[in-house]
Coordinates of C-alpha atoms in Angstrom, one line a residue:
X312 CA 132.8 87.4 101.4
X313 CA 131.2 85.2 99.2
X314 CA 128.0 83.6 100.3
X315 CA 129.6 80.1 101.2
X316 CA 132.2 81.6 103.4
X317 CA 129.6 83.9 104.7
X318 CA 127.9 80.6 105.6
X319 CA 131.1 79.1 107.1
X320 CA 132.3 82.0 109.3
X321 CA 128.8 82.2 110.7
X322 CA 128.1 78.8 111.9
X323 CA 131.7 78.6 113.3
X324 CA 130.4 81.8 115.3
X325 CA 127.1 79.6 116.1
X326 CA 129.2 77.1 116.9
X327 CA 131.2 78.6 119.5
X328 CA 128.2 80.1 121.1
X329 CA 127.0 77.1 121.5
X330 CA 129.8 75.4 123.5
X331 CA 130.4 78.5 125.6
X332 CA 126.6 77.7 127.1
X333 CA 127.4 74.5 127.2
X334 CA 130.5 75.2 129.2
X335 CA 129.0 75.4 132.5
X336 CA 131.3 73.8 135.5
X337 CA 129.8 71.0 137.7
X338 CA 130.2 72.1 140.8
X339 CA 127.8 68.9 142.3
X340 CA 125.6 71.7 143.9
X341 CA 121.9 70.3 144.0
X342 CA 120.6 73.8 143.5
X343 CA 119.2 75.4 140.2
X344 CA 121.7 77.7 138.2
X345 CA 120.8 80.3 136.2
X346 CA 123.0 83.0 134.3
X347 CA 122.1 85.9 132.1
X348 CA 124.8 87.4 129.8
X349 CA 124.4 90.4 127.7
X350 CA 127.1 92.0 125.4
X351 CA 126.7 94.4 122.2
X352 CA 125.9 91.4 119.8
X353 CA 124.2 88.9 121.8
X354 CA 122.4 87.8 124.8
X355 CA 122.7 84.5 126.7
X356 CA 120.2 82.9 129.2
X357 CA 122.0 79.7 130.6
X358 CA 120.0 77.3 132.9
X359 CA 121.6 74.5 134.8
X360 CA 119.4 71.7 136.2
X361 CA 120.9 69.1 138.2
X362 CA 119.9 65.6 138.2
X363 CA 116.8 64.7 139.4
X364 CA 115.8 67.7 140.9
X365 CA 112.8 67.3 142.2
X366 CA 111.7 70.8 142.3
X367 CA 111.6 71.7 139.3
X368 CA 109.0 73.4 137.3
X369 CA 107.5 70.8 134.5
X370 CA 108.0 73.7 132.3
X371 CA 111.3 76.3 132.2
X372 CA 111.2 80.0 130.5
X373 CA 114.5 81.3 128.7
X374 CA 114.3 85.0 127.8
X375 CA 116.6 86.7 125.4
X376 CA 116.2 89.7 123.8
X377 CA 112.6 89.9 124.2
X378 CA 112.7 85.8 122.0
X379 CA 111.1 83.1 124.5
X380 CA 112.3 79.7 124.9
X381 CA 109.6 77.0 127.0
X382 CA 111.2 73.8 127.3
X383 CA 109.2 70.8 128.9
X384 CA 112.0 69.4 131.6
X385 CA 110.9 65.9 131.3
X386 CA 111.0 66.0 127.6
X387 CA 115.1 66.3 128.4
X388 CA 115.3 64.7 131.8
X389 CA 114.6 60.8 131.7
X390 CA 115.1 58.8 134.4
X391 CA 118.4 57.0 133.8
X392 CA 120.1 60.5 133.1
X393 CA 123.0 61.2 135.2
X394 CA 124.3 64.4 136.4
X395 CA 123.1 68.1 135.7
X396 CA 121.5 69.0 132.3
X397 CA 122.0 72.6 131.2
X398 CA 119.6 74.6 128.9
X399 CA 121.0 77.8 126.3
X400 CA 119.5 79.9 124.5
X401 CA 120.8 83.2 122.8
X402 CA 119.6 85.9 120.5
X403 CA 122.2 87.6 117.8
X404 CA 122.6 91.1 117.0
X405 CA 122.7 91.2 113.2
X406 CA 123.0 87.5 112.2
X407 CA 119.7 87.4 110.3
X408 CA 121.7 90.1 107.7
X409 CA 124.5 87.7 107.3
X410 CA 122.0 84.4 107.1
X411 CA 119.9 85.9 104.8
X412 CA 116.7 84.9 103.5
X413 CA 119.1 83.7 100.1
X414 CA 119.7 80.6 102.1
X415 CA 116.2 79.9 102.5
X416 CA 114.9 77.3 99.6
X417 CA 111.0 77.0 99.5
X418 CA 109.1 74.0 97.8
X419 CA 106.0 76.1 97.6
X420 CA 106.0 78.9 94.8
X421 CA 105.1 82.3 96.2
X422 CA 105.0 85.2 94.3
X423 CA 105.7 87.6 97.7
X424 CA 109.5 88.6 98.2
X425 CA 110.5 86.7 101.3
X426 CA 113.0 87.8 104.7
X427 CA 114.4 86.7 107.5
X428 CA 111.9 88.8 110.1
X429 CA 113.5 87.9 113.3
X430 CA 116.8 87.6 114.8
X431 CA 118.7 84.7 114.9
X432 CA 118.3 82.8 118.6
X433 CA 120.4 79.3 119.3
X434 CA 118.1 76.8 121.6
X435 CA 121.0 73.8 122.7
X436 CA 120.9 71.1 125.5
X437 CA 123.6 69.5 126.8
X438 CA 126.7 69.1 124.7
X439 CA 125.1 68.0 121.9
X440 CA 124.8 70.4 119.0
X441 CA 121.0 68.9 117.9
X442 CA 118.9 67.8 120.4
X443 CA 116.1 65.4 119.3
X444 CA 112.9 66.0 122.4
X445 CA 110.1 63.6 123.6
X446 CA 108.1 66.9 124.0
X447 CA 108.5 70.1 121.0
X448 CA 109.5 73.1 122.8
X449 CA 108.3 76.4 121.7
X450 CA 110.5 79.2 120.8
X451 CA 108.3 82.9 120.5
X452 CA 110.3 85.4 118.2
X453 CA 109.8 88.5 117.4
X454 CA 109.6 90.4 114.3
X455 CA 112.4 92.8 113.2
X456 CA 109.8 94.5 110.8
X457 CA 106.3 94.8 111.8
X458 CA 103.1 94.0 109.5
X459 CA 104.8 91.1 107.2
X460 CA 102.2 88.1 106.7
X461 CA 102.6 84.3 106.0
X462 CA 105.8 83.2 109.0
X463 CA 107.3 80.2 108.3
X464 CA 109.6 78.8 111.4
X465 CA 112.8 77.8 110.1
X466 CA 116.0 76.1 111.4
X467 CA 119.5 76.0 110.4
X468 CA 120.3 73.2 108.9
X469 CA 124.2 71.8 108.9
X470 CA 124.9 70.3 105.9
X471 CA 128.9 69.6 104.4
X472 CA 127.0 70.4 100.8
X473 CA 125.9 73.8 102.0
X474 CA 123.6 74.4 105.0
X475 CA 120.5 76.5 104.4
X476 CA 117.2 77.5 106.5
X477 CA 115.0 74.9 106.8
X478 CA 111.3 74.3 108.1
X479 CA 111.4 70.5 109.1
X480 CA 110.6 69.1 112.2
X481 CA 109.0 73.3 112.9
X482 CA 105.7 75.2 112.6
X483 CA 103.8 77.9 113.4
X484 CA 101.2 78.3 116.1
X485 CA 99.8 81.5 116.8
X486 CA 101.3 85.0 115.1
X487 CA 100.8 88.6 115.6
X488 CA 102.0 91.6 114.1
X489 CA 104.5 91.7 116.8
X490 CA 105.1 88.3 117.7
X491 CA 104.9 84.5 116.3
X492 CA 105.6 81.4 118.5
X493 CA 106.7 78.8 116.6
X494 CA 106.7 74.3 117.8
X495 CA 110.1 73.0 116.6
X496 CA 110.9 68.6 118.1
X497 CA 114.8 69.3 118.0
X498 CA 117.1 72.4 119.3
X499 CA 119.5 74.8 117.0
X500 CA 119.6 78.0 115.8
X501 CA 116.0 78.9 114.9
X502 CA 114.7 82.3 112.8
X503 CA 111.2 83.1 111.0
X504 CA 110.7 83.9 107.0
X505 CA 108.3 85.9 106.1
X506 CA 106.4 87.6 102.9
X507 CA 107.3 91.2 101.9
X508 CA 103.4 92.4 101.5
X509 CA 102.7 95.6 103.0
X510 CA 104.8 97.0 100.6
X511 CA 104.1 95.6 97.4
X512 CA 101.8 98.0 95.5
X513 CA 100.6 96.3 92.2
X514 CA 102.6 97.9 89.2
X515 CA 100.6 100.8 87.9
X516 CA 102.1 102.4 84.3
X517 CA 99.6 105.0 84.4
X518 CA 100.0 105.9 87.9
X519 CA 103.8 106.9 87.0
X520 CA 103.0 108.7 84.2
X521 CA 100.6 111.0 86.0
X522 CA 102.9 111.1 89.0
X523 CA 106.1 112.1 86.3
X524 CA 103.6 114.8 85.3
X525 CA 102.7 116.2 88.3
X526 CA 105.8 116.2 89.8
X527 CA 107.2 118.0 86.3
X528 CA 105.0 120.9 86.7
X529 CA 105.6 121.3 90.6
X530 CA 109.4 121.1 89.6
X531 CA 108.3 124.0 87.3
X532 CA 106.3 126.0 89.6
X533 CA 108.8 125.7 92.5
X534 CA 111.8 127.0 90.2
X535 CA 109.8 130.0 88.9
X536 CA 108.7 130.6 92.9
X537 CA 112.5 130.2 93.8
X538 CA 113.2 132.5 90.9
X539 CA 110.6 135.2 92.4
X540 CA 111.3 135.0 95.9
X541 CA 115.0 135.5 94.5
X542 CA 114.7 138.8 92.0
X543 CA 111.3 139.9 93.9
X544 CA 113.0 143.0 96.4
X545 CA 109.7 144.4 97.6
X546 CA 108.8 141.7 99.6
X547 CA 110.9 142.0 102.7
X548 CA 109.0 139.7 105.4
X549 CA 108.9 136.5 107.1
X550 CA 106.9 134.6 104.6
X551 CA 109.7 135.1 102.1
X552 CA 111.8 133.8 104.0
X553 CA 109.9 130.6 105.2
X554 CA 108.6 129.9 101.7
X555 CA 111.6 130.2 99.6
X556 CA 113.5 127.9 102.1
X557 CA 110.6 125.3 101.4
X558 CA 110.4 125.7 98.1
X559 CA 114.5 124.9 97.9
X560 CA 114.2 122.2 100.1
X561 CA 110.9 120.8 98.0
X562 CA 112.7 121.1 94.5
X563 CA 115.8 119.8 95.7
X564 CA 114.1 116.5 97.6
X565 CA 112.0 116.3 94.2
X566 CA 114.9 116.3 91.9
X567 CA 116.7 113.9 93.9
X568 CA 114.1 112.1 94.1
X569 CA 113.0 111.7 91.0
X570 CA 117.0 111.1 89.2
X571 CA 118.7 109.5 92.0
X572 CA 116.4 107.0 93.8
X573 CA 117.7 104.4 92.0
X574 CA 121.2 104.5 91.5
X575 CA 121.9 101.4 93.6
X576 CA 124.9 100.0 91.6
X577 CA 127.4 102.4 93.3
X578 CA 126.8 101.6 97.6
X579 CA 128.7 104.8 98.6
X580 CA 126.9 107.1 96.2
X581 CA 123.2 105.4 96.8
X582 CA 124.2 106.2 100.8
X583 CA 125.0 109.6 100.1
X584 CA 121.8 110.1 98.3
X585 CA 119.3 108.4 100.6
X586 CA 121.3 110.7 103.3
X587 CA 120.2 113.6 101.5
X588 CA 116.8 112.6 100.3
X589 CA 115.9 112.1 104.4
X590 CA 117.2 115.7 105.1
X591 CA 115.9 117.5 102.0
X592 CA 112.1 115.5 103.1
X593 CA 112.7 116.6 106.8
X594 CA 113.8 120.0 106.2
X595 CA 110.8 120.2 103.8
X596 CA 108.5 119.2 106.7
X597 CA 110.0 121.7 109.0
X598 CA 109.2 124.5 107.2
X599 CA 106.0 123.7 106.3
X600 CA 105.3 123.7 110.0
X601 CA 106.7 127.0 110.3
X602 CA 105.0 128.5 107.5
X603 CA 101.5 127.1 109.1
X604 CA 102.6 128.8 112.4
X605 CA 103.5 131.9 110.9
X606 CA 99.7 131.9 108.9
X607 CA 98.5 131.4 112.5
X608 CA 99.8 134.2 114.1
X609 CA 98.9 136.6 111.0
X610 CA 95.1 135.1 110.9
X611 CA 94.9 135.6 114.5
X612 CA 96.1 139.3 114.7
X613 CA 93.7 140.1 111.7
X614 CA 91.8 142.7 113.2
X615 CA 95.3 144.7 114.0
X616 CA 95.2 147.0 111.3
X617 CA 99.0 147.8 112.3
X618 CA 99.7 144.2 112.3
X619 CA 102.7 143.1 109.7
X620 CA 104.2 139.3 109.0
X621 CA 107.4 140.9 110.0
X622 CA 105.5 140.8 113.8
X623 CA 105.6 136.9 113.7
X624 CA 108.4 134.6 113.7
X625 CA 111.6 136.0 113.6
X626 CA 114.0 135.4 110.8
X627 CA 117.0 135.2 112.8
X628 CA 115.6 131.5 114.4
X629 CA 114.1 130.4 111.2
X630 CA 116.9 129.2 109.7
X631 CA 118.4 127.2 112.9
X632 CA 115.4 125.9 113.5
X633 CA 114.6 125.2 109.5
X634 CA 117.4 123.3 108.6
X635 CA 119.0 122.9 111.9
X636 CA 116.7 120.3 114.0
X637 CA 116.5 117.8 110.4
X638 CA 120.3 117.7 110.3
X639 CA 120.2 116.8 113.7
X640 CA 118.2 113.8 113.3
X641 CA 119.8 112.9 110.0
X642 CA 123.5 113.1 111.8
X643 CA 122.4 111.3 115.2
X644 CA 120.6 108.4 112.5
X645 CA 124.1 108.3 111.0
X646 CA 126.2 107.5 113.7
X647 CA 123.3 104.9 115.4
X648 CA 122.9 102.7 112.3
X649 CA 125.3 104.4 109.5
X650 CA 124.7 101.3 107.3
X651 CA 120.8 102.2 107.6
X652 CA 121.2 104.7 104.4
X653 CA 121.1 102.6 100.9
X654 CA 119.5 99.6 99.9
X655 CA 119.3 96.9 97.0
X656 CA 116.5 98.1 95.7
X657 CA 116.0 102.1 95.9
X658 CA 118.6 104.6 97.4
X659 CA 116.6 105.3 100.6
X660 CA 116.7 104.3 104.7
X661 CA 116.4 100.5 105.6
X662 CA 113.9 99.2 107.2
X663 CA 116.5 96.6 109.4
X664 CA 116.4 97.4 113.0
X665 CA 113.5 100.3 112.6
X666 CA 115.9 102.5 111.3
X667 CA 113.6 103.9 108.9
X668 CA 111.5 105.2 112.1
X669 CA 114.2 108.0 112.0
X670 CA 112.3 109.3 109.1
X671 CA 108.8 107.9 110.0
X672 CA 108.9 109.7 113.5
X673 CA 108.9 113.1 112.8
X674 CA 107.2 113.1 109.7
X675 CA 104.5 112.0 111.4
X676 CA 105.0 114.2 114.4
X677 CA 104.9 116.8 111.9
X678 CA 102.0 115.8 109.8
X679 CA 99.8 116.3 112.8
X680 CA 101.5 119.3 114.0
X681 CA 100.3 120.7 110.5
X682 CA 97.1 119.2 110.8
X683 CA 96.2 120.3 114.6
X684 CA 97.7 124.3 112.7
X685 CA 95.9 124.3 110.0
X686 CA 92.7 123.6 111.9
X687 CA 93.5 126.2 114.2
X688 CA 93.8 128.5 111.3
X689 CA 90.2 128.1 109.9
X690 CA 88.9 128.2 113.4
X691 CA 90.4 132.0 113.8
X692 CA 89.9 132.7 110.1
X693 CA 86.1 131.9 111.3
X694 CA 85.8 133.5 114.2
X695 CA 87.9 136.7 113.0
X696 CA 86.3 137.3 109.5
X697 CA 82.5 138.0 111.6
X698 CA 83.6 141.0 113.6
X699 CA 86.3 142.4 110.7
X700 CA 87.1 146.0 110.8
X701 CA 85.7 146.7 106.9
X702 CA 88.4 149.6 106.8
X703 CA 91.2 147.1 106.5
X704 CA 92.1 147.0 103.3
X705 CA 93.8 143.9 103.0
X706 CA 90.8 142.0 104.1
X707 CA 88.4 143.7 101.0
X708 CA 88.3 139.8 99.4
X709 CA 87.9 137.7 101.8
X710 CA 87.0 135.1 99.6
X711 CA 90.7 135.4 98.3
X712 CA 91.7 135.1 101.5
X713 CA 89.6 131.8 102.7
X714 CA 91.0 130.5 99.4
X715 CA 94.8 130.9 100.2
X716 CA 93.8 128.8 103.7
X717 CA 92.6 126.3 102.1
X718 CA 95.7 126.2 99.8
X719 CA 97.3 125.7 103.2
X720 CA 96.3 122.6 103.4
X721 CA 98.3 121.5 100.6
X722 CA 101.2 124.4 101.1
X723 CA 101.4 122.3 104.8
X724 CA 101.7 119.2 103.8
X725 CA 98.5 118.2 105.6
X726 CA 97.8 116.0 102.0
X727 CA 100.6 113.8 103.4
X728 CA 98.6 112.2 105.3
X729 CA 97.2 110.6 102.7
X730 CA 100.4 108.0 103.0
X731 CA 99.0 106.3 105.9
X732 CA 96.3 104.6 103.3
X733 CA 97.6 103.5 100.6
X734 CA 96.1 100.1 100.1
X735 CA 93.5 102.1 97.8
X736 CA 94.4 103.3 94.4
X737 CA 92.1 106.6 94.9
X738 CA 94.5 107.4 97.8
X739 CA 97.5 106.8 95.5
X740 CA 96.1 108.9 93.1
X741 CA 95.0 111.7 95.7
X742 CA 98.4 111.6 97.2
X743 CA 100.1 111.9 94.1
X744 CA 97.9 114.8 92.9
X745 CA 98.1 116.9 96.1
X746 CA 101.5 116.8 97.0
X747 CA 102.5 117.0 93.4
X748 CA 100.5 120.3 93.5
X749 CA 102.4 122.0 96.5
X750 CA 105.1 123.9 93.8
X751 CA 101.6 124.9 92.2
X752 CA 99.8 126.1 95.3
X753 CA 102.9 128.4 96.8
X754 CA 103.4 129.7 93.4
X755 CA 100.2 131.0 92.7
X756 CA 99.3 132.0 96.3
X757 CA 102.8 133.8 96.9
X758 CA 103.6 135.1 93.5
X759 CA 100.7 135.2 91.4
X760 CA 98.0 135.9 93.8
X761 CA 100.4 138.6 95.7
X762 CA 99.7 142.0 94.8
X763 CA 103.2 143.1 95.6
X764 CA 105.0 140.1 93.0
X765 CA 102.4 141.3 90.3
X766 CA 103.4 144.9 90.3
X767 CA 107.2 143.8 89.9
X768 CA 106.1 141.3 87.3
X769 CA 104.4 143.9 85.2
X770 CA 107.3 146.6 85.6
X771 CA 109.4 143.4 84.2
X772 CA 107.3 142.6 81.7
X773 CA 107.1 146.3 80.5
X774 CA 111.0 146.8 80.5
X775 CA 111.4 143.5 78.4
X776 CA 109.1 145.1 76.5
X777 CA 110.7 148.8 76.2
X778 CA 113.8 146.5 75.2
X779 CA 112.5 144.7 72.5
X780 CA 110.7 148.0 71.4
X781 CA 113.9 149.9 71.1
X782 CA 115.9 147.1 69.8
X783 CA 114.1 147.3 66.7
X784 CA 116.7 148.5 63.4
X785 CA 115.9 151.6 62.2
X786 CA 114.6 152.2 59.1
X787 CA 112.5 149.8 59.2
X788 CA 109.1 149.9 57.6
X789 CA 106.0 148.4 59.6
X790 CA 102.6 148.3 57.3
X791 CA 99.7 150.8 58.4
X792 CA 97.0 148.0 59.4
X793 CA 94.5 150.1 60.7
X794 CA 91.1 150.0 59.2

């Protein structure tokens, strides 16, 4: 639909709301009334009052949804009104996507992108579609998204020109991150608009070219470790396994990433790849948490000079596990909120309806998984390295091996936390730089620092060399440049 019929369809829908509240029979019974209907796209609260009760509250409380309505009952009662008065109000599922924050025209410049935050809730007396009070009521709201700033109440204004949100005859009183109660003098369909802030980083050209760069070289890193954990047939163990899976799912989330964000001009396709791009991250976040569990169980049997990484986790579960509980999350998201994957902007999950807490969840479960692991680590690492057996020959540098744990704390995604604080450019720039550095790190601990990778390197580098040797013509003359 175009935006005008958009507009038309959905104050028809208002509309009818509105007289189905309003529809209450008059039975002549002296008693209060009250009805509550909920159904998959809206809630109703209906109060009917007759006339001149006499006790009655001064003020009456609507609930939908969580959205308050207080409505002073003299303000609509006077003393020459005959018969009952009855008082609706409903919240929508999904309105404030269809009356957008495009229909909101602002006289005051602002350089913040601005959004309908709330749902969309109808507040009507009587049979009368606007309702002008002797008393404001007050309508709280909550927000859709949490930590916007600067809430402007707003009505929907019917106009045969074109209706639009409005903020006459409303304002704000008191707001919260959660919450924001707004005095409006008349009753209609009410929502808040508020400025897109928390997400707005200032535009920084040299923090994407170092984060281009950084990310290049972990690209780089992760395909020669892919490449190694591939070709490399001595290494038969559990670490392999976990860290060749990580460093799929890291290039691939990466690469997406890094070509694909953006390709919002075809819907389907930009769903498809913010569907991925949560995987790919999740999966990523997975096996880091099983690679910090298997370092555990290796830096806690230290002193067992039998002790092998083929004694931890067992391949056999890894791979359910790895990919298995992330495309679990990702396919439950899907069916919940399939329209969550996409947006106008970037090719990622929306932030409508907390959708993108399918993500934030148990990346941040994760995160501290890693973090509570990785402490554990340097706790056994301590405690272990005083009463080493000095025989074990695997423990000779244990400098080396204090080094690779504190690699962990990249190789873990621990550095991730670094997201929660991003108001700071240092943090930007930290974030960048460690997490750009985890294709570095499980390179150079798991291939160039293994003893094991180097010996199949050098018997690689000395056929290639053999080859290029032999594969000189004969006949050939080389000059004598010995002194």
């Amino acid at each position: 639909m175009t935006k005008e019929h958009k507009s038309i369809m959905a104050e028809i829908y208002l509309q009818t709301v509105e007289k189905l509240m309003m529809s209450v029979p008059d039975n002549n019974d002296s008693r209060l009334w009250r009805e509550n209907v909920s159904t998959k796209n809206l809630e109703l609260d209906i109060l009917r009052i007759p006339s001149k009760y006499s006790a009655v509250k001064d003020t009456q409380e609507l609930q939908s949804r969580g959205n308050v309505l207080e409505v002073n009952v003299q303000s609509i009662m006077g003393a020459d009104t005959e018969g009952p008065v009855t008082i609706g109000f409903s919240s929508y599922v999904g309105m404030e996507l269809i009356l957008n924050e495009s229909f909101f025209y602002s006289s005051v410049s602002t350089s913040s992108a601005m959004k309908v935050n709330s749902p969309v809730i109808t507040a009507t007396v009587g049979n009368r579609q606007q309702h002008n009070l002797t008393a404001p009521v007050k309508l709280t709201l909550h927000h859709k998204q949490l930590h916007l700033s600067n809430p402007v109440c707003v009505y929907w204004k019917y106009q045969t020109s074109g209706s639009s949100w409005s903020p006459e005859g409303c304002k704000m009183l008191i707001s919260n991150v959660s919450h924001t109660t707004c005095s409006c003098s008349h009753l209609t369909s009410f929502a808040l608009i508020m400025a897109i802030s928390e997400q707005k980083i200032p535009d920084d050209s040299a923090l994407s070219i170092f984060s281009s760069v950084v990310v290049s070289i972990s690209l780089v890193c992760l395909a020669l470790a892919i490449l190694t954990f591939l070709l490399t047939r001595s290494i038969v163990d559990v670490n392999k396994t976990v860290y060749l899976h990580l460093s799929l799912c890291l290039f691939g989330a990466h690469l997406l990433f890094l070509t694909g964000v953006e390709s919002t001009s075809n819907k389907t396709l930009c769903s498809v790849i913010a569907g991925f791009l949560h995987f790919l991250f999740l999966a990523s976040f997975t096996w880091m948490s099983l690679g910090g569990l298997q370092l555990l169980l290796l830096v806690r049997n230290l002193k067992a000079v039998k002790y092998s990484s083929r004694q931890g986790l067992r391949r056999r579960h890894l791979l359910p596990v790895g990919y298995g509980a992330p495309a679990l999350i990702v396919a439950v998201a899907a069916v919940v909120f399939p329209s969550g994957y996409g947006g106008e902007q970037h090719c990622w999950l929306s932030q409508y309806r907390g959708f993108f807490w399918s993500f934030r969840g148990p990346s941040y479960f994760l995160i501290t998984a890693n973090l509570l692991l990785f402490t554990s680590v340097l706790y056994n690492l301590r405690s272990q390295l005083h009463g080493v057996n000095s025989d074990v020959s695997k423990l000779k540098d244990t400098r080396l091996l204090t080094f690779k744990s504190i690699a962990h704390f990249v190789i873990m995604g621990c550095s991730w936390a670094l997201g929660f604080y991003q108001g700071l450019q240092v943090f930007r720039y930290l974030f960048v730089l460690l997490n750009g550095l985890q294709g570095f790190f499980i390179f150079l601990v798991y291939c160039l620092l293994n003893r094991q990778v180097r010996g199949e390197y050098r018997s690689c580098f000395r056929r290639v060399t053999r080859q290029t040797e032999t594969s000189v013509p004969e006949g050939t003359e080389t000059k004598d440049t010995t002194l």
